[in-house]
Tab-separated table of C-alpha atoms and ligand atoms in Angstrom:
chain	number	residue	atom	x	y	z
A	69	MET	CA	14.050	-14.117	1.068
A	70	LEU	CA	13.217	-11.982	-2.096
A	71	LYS	CA	16.580	-12.304	-4.016
A	72	GLY	CA	16.110	-11.295	-7.623
A	73	LYS	CA	12.267	-10.431	-7.300
A	74	ASN	CA	11.017	-6.779	-8.556
A	75	ALA	CA	8.384	-5.018	-6.572
A	76	VAL	CA	6.479	-1.818	-7.030
A	77	ILE	CA	5.290	0.039	-3.909
A	78	THR	CA	3.113	2.922	-4.577
A	79	GLY	CA	3.487	5.649	-1.798
A	80	GLY	CA	7.033	4.571	-1.092
A	81	SER	CA	8.270	8.100	-0.402
A	82	ARG	CA	6.954	7.972	3.142
A	83	GLY	CA	5.760	6.507	6.069
A	84	ILE	CA	4.472	2.717	5.762
A	85	GLY	CA	5.439	2.709	2.050
A	86	ARG	CA	8.858	3.583	2.877
A	87	ALA	CA	9.252	0.960	5.482
A	88	ILE	CA	7.875	-1.560	3.251
A	89	ALA	CA	10.003	-0.603	0.268
A	90	LEU	CA	13.229	-0.773	2.418
A	91	LYS	CA	12.146	-4.006	4.012
A	92	LEU	CA	11.729	-5.563	0.926
A	93	ALA	CA	15.000	-4.297	-0.327
A	94	ALA	CA	16.696	-5.312	2.653
A	95	GLU	CA	15.421	-8.843	1.663
A	96	GLY	CA	17.167	-8.536	-1.787
A	97	ALA	CA	14.116	-7.387	-4.050
A	98	ASN	CA	14.752	-4.471	-6.805
A	99	ILE	CA	12.406	-1.974	-5.878
A	100	ALA	CA	10.190	0.648	-8.068
A	101	VAL	CA	9.021	3.423	-5.822
A	102	ILE	CA	6.066	5.414	-6.942
A	103	TYR	CA	5.452	8.772	-5.324
A	104	ASN	CA	3.145	11.759	-6.110
A	105	GLY	CA	4.319	14.954	-4.381
A	106	SER	CA	7.631	14.142	-2.415
A	107	GLU	CA	10.392	13.840	-5.159
A	108	GLU	CA	12.996	14.282	-2.458
A	109	LYS	CA	11.809	11.579	0.131
A	110	ALA	CA	11.228	9.282	-2.809
A	111	ARG	CA	14.991	9.567	-3.841
A	112	GLU	CA	16.021	8.801	-0.256
A	113	THR	CA	14.018	5.843	-0.192
A	114	CYS	CA	15.859	4.722	-3.166
A	115	THR	CA	19.215	5.553	-1.988
A	116	GLU	CA	18.670	3.996	1.257
A	117	ALA	CA	17.403	0.716	-0.744
A	118	ARG	CA	20.504	0.673	-3.083
A	119	SER	CA	22.565	0.217	0.044
A	120	PHE	CA	21.390	-2.897	0.337
A	121	GLY	CA	22.938	-3.979	-3.066
A	122	VAL	CA	19.703	-3.937	-5.129
A	123	GLU	CA	18.512	-1.388	-7.920
A	124	ALA	CA	15.964	0.986	-6.802
A	125	GLU	CA	14.168	3.736	-9.158
A	126	CYS	CA	11.553	6.105	-8.409
A	127	TYR	CA	8.617	7.165	-10.309
A	128	LYS	CA	6.153	10.187	-10.002
A	129	CYS	CA	2.603	9.000	-10.399
A	130	ASN	CA	-0.737	9.804	-9.297
A	131	VAL	CA	-2.164	6.658	-8.643
A	132	SER	CA	-5.739	8.146	-9.172
A	133	ASP	CA	-4.846	8.741	-12.817
A	134	PHE	CA	-6.043	5.579	-14.825
A	135	ASN	CA	-3.475	6.734	-17.986
A	136	GLU	CA	-0.803	7.767	-15.958
A	137	VAL	CA	-0.818	4.553	-13.774
A	138	LYS	CA	-0.580	2.402	-17.164
A	139	GLU	CA	2.049	4.689	-18.536
A	140	THR	CA	4.098	4.147	-15.428
A	141	LEU	CA	3.772	0.651	-15.270
A	142	ASP	CA	4.342	-0.045	-18.880
A	143	LYS	CA	7.480	1.923	-18.148
A	144	ILE	CA	8.549	0.306	-14.887
A	145	ILE	CA	7.817	-3.353	-16.882
A	146	LYS	CA	10.217	-1.971	-19.576
A	147	GLU	CA	12.938	-1.011	-17.411
A	148	MET	CA	12.857	-4.137	-14.774
A	149	ASN	CA	11.407	-6.557	-17.316
A	150	ARG	CA	9.234	-8.292	-15.020
A	151	ILE	CA	7.196	-7.427	-11.790
A	152	ASP	CA	6.874	-10.047	-9.037
A	153	ILE	CA	5.339	-7.924	-6.240
A	154	LEU	CA	2.968	-4.769	-6.150
A	155	VAL	CA	2.236	-3.170	-2.828
A	156	ASN	CA	-0.665	-0.898	-3.151
A	157	ASN	CA	0.088	1.552	-0.332
A	158	ALA	CA	-0.479	4.969	-1.439
A	159	GLY	CA	-3.448	6.572	0.438
A	160	VAL	CA	-4.890	9.864	1.805
A	161	ALA	CA	-7.275	10.857	4.466
A	162	ARG	CA	-9.595	14.032	4.745
A	163	ASP	CA	-11.329	13.608	7.760
A	164	GLY	CA	-14.869	15.042	8.522
A	165	LEU	CA	-18.413	14.270	10.073
A	166	ILE	CA	-20.551	13.016	6.988
A	167	TYR	CA	-23.014	16.171	7.687
A	168	SER	CA	-20.127	18.435	6.634
A	169	MET	CA	-17.923	16.450	4.507
A	170	LYS	CA	-17.724	18.137	1.149
A	171	GLU	CA	-17.910	16.060	-2.035
A	172	GLU	CA	-14.248	16.737	-3.043
A	173	ALA	CA	-13.280	15.458	-0.020
A	174	PHE	CA	-15.059	11.882	-0.479
A	175	ASP	CA	-14.269	12.145	-4.100
A	176	MET	CA	-10.436	12.817	-3.435
A	177	VAL	CA	-10.142	9.759	-0.759
A	178	ILE	CA	-12.094	7.244	-2.891
A	179	ASP	CA	-9.910	8.123	-6.085
A	180	THR	CA	-6.702	7.871	-4.364
A	181	ASN	CA	-7.351	4.862	-1.772
A	182	LEU	CA	-9.522	2.717	-3.717
A	183	LYS	CA	-9.413	3.632	-7.625
A	184	GLY	CA	-5.811	4.035	-7.065
A	185	THR	CA	-5.529	0.463	-5.833
A	186	PHE	CA	-7.806	-0.937	-8.874
A	187	ASN	CA	-5.758	1.236	-11.262
A	188	THR	CA	-2.426	-0.577	-10.547
A	189	ILE	CA	-3.927	-4.108	-10.302
A	190	LYS	CA	-5.899	-3.437	-13.556
A	191	HIS	CA	-2.927	-2.567	-15.396
A	192	LEU	CA	-0.645	-5.207	-13.850
A	193	THR	CA	-3.154	-8.180	-14.318
A	194	GLY	CA	-2.625	-9.156	-17.479
A	195	HIS	CA	1.722	-9.266	-16.773
A	196	PHE	CA	0.959	-11.364	-13.747
A	197	ILE	CA	-1.354	-13.989	-15.774
A	198	LYS	CA	1.407	-13.828	-18.394
A	199	ASN	CA	4.162	-14.895	-15.878
A	200	ARG	CA	1.440	-17.043	-14.032
A	201	SER	CA	2.667	-15.519	-10.793
A	202	GLY	CA	2.313	-12.354	-8.676
A	203	LYS	CA	2.051	-11.215	-5.260
A	204	ILE	CA	-0.567	-8.460	-4.704
A	205	ILE	CA	-0.549	-6.634	-1.307
A	206	ASN	CA	-3.118	-3.983	-0.520
A	207	ILE	CA	-3.040	-1.880	2.563
A	208	SER	CA	-6.443	-1.447	3.700
A	209	SER	CA	-7.261	-0.234	7.484
A	210	ILE	CA	-9.080	-1.507	10.509
A	211	VAL	CA	-11.486	1.206	9.935
A	212	GLY	CA	-12.637	-0.559	6.670
A	213	ILE	CA	-13.544	-3.370	9.035
A	214	THR	CA	-15.149	-1.427	11.967
A	215	GLY	CA	-16.112	1.822	10.332
A	216	ASN	CA	-14.812	5.231	12.354
A	217	ALA	CA	-16.868	8.313	13.166
A	218	GLY	CA	-15.281	11.233	11.324
A	219	GLN	CA	-14.051	9.089	8.580
A	220	ALA	CA	-16.736	7.879	6.258
A	221	ASN	CA	-15.034	8.641	3.077
A	222	TYR	CA	-11.602	6.837	4.405
A	223	SER	CA	-13.640	3.957	5.888
A	224	ALA	CA	-15.627	3.260	2.703
A	225	SER	CA	-12.690	3.402	0.771
A	226	LYS	CA	-10.785	0.931	2.775
A	227	ALA	CA	-13.827	-1.236	2.907
A	228	GLY	CA	-13.798	-1.010	-0.939
A	229	VAL	CA	-10.086	-2.266	-0.877
A	230	ILE	CA	-10.905	-5.279	1.242
A	231	GLY	CA	-13.803	-6.336	-1.213
A	232	LEU	CA	-11.594	-5.582	-4.009
A	233	THR	CA	-8.858	-7.878	-2.651
A	234	LYS	CA	-11.188	-10.779	-2.006
A	235	ALA	CA	-12.640	-10.402	-5.545
A	236	VAL	CA	-9.114	-10.241	-7.161
A	237	ALA	CA	-8.098	-13.101	-5.148
A	238	LYS	CA	-10.837	-15.166	-6.453
A	239	GLU	CA	-10.571	-14.166	-9.915
A	240	LEU	CA	-6.847	-14.799	-10.178
A	241	GLY	CA	-6.035	-17.387	-7.973
A	242	SER	CA	-6.050	-19.889	-10.613
A	243	ARG	CA	-3.220	-18.233	-12.137
A	244	GLY	CA	-1.022	-18.456	-9.423
A	245	ILE	CA	-1.623	-14.821	-8.166
A	246	ASN	CA	-2.173	-13.959	-4.507
A	247	CYS	CA	-3.654	-11.032	-3.306
A	248	ASN	CA	-4.131	-10.021	0.271
A	249	ALA	CA	-4.921	-6.988	2.582
A	250	ILE	CA	-3.133	-5.680	5.229
A	251	ALA	CA	-5.185	-3.646	7.759
A	252	PRO	CA	-3.153	-1.423	10.136
A	253	GLY	CA	-4.323	0.081	13.232
A	254	PHE	CA	-2.768	3.030	14.576
A	255	ILE	CA	0.612	3.359	12.881
A	256	GLU	CA	2.908	6.299	13.849
A	257	THR	CA	3.249	8.434	10.412
A	258	ASP	CA	2.766	11.680	8.957
A	259	MET	CA	-0.828	10.698	8.491
A	260	THR	CA	-1.426	10.130	12.298
A	261	GLU	CA	0.920	13.085	13.414
A	262	LYS	CA	-2.067	15.543	14.000
A	263	LEU	CA	-4.404	13.078	15.567
A	264	THR	CA	-5.621	14.201	18.859
A	265	LYS	CA	-7.007	11.884	21.751
A	266	ARG	CA	-3.867	10.033	21.758
A	267	GLU	CA	-4.024	8.890	25.507
A	268	GLU	CA	-7.540	7.739	24.790
A	269	LEU	CA	-6.385	5.647	21.653
A	270	LEU	CA	-3.592	4.163	23.453
A	271	LYS	CA	-5.612	2.857	26.396
A	272	ALA	CA	-7.930	0.966	23.583
A	273	ILE	CA	-4.691	-0.680	22.160
A	274	THR	CA	-4.328	-4.005	23.585
A	275	LEU	CA	-0.633	-4.408	23.301
A	276	GLY	CA	-0.317	-0.862	25.037
A	277	ARG	CA	1.858	1.091	22.172
A	278	ILE	CA	1.130	2.785	19.237
A	279	GLY	CA	2.287	0.882	15.918
A	280	LYS	CA	5.417	1.265	13.904
A	281	THR	CA	5.821	1.242	10.163
A	282	GLU	CA	8.140	-1.872	10.673
A	283	ASP	CA	5.216	-3.851	12.162
A	284	VAL	CA	3.375	-3.402	8.935
A	285	ALA	CA	6.556	-3.918	6.807
A	286	GLU	CA	7.167	-7.261	8.459
A	287	LEU	CA	4.077	-8.530	7.556
A	288	ALA	CA	4.225	-6.996	3.941
A	289	LEU	CA	7.343	-8.811	3.776
A	290	PHE	CA	6.012	-12.278	4.740
A	291	LEU	CA	3.073	-11.857	2.457
A	292	ALA	CA	5.304	-11.189	-0.519
A	293	SER	CA	7.546	-14.288	-0.102
A	294	ASP	CA	6.921	-17.688	-0.678
A	295	LYS	CA	6.298	-18.641	2.720
A	296	ALA	CA	3.098	-17.136	2.054
A	297	SER	CA	2.229	-19.132	-1.027
A	298	TYR	CA	-0.940	-20.741	0.273
A	299	ILE	CA	-2.649	-17.563	1.528
A	300	THR	CA	-5.061	-15.611	-0.679
A	301	GLY	CA	-8.103	-13.026	0.034
A	302	GLU	CA	-6.991	-12.589	3.469
A	303	VAL	CA	-7.261	-9.439	5.689
A	304	ILE	CA	-4.649	-9.232	8.360
A	305	ARG	CA	-4.755	-6.744	11.298
A	306	VAL	CA	-1.698	-5.187	12.291
A	307	ASP	CA	-3.178	-2.965	15.062
A	308	GLY	CA	-1.827	-4.231	18.529
A	309	GLY	CA	-5.416	-5.456	19.283
A	310	LEU	CA	-7.214	-2.370	18.641
A	311	ALA	CA	-9.916	-3.667	16.556
A	312	ILE	CA	-10.193	-7.171	18.589
B	266	NAP	P1	1.837	9.049	4.781
B	266	NAP	O1	2.725	9.092	5.733
B	266	NAP	O2	0.667	10.315	4.591
B	266	NAP	O3	2.112	8.603	3.238
B	266	NAP	C1	1.332	8.393	2.253
B	266	NAP	C2	1.994	8.073	1.017
B	266	NAP	O4	1.005	7.739	-0.187
B	266	NAP	C3	3.021	8.925	0.445
B	266	NAP	O5	4.134	8.297	0.186
B	266	NAP	C4	2.343	9.619	-0.732
B	266	NAP	O6	3.342	9.993	-1.652
B	266	NAP	C5	1.348	8.588	-1.195
B	266	NAP	N1	0.279	9.306	-2.112
B	266	NAP	C6	-0.612	9.640	-1.533
B	266	NAP	N2	-1.543	10.146	-2.356
B	266	NAP	C7	-0.946	9.715	-3.577
B	266	NAP	C8	-1.516	9.717	-5.122
B	266	NAP	N3	-2.240	10.413	-5.328
B	266	NAP	N4	-0.491	9.108	-5.991
B	266	NAP	C9	0.793	8.434	-5.292
B	266	NAP	N5	1.184	8.402	-4.065
B	266	NAP	C10	0.192	9.009	-3.036
B	266	NAP	O7	0.601	7.800	4.856
B	266	NAP	P2	0.793	6.333	5.666
B	266	NAP	O8	0.607	6.462	7.132
B	266	NAP	O9	2.206	5.970	5.632
B	266	NAP	O10	-0.191	5.557	5.247
B	266	NAP	C11	0.350	4.464	4.246
B	266	NAP	C12	-0.987	3.675	4.025
B	266	NAP	O11	-1.558	2.918	5.119
B	266	NAP	C13	-2.312	4.429	3.398
B	266	NAP	O12	-2.852	3.650	2.619
B	266	NAP	C14	-3.009	4.720	4.756
B	266	NAP	O13	-4.522	4.868	4.356
B	266	NAP	C15	-2.830	3.180	5.438
B	266	NAP	N6	-3.215	3.181	6.880
B	266	NAP	C16	-2.293	3.874	7.684
B	266	NAP	C17	-2.448	4.042	8.975
B	266	NAP	C18	-1.933	4.815	9.911
B	266	NAP	O14	-2.073	4.500	11.278
B	266	NAP	N7	-0.753	5.853	9.664
B	266	NAP	C19	-3.607	2.982	9.551
B	266	NAP	C20	-4.043	2.267	8.608
B	266	NAP	C21	-3.936	2.232	7.260
B	266	NAP	P3	3.825	11.583	-1.710
B	266	NAP	O15	4.200	12.090	-0.578
B	266	NAP	O16	4.884	11.408	-2.644
B	266	NAP	O17	2.710	12.309	-2.225
C-alpha cells in the first residue's frame, strides 16, 4: 500500500510509535525512526522494519528542541531524498493535580507533545509544499477532547495538538497536504503501565478491552495511504468507545 514512500515517525522506539513504524514498513514504506533516549529500542525497530525489505534508519533527536528537529529533518531529507509521511507520535505524561503540579511538569509536557509536533510540521512544511503532497498524522488523545482530572498539562497539550491539526489542515489543504489527528483511548504501553484503577477503566470501555498498539497503527496506515486522500482536519478516536 505504501511501496516506495518514505515516512518519519517520532517516538518510534517504543509503544504506539514502534507499532506504527512497523505497520508502515510492512506495507512497503522506508522509515526514519526518531527517538530520544531509547537508542537500543530504536535500533530494534529498524532491524525489524528491514525484515520487510525496506530501508530503515534511526535518528536521535529531542522533538522539543526547535533547532535539533530542523537539523535532523534536513539530514533525513538528504538521506531519503524525499519525505511523504510524517507521524508525530512522541509524547510524555507527567500527571498530577493542578494544585500541586510543578511548572516544570507543565512545561515539559507542552514542550514535548505540542511544541514537538509544531517543530516537525514547521520544518517539513516547505518540503511538503515543494512536493505538493504530504501526509501529516498527529497522535493526540481522547483526553484532549474530554479533559481528565490529574492530567491538566497532558490534556492541554493534546487539545493543542487538535487545534494545530485543524489549522494546518486548513492552511495546507490547497497544496495537496493532508493533516489529521488520532485520539487514542487507553492503549497498553509503557506510558499506561503504572496506571491504577484498571478494573474501573475497563468497565468504562464500551468494547470491553484495553487497546493494543496495533489498533492505533491500523488507523495510522489508513491515514498515511491514498485511501484517505479526501480526509483532512479530522480527529478520529481509537478508544473502544471510552469517550462516547
Ligand atoms: P511510550 O511507550 O511512553 O513511548 C513514548 C515514545 O515517545 C518513545 O518512543 C520516546 O522515545 C518518545 N519520546 C518521548 N519524549 C521524546 C522527545 N522529547 N523527543 C523524541 N522522542 C520522544 O508512549 P506511548 O503510549 O506509545 O504513546 C505514544 C503517543 O501516543 C504519545 O504521544 C502519547 O501521548 C499518545 N497516547 C498514548 C495513549 C496510551 O494509552 N498509551 C493514549 C493516548 C495517547 P525514547 O524512549 O527514545 O525517549
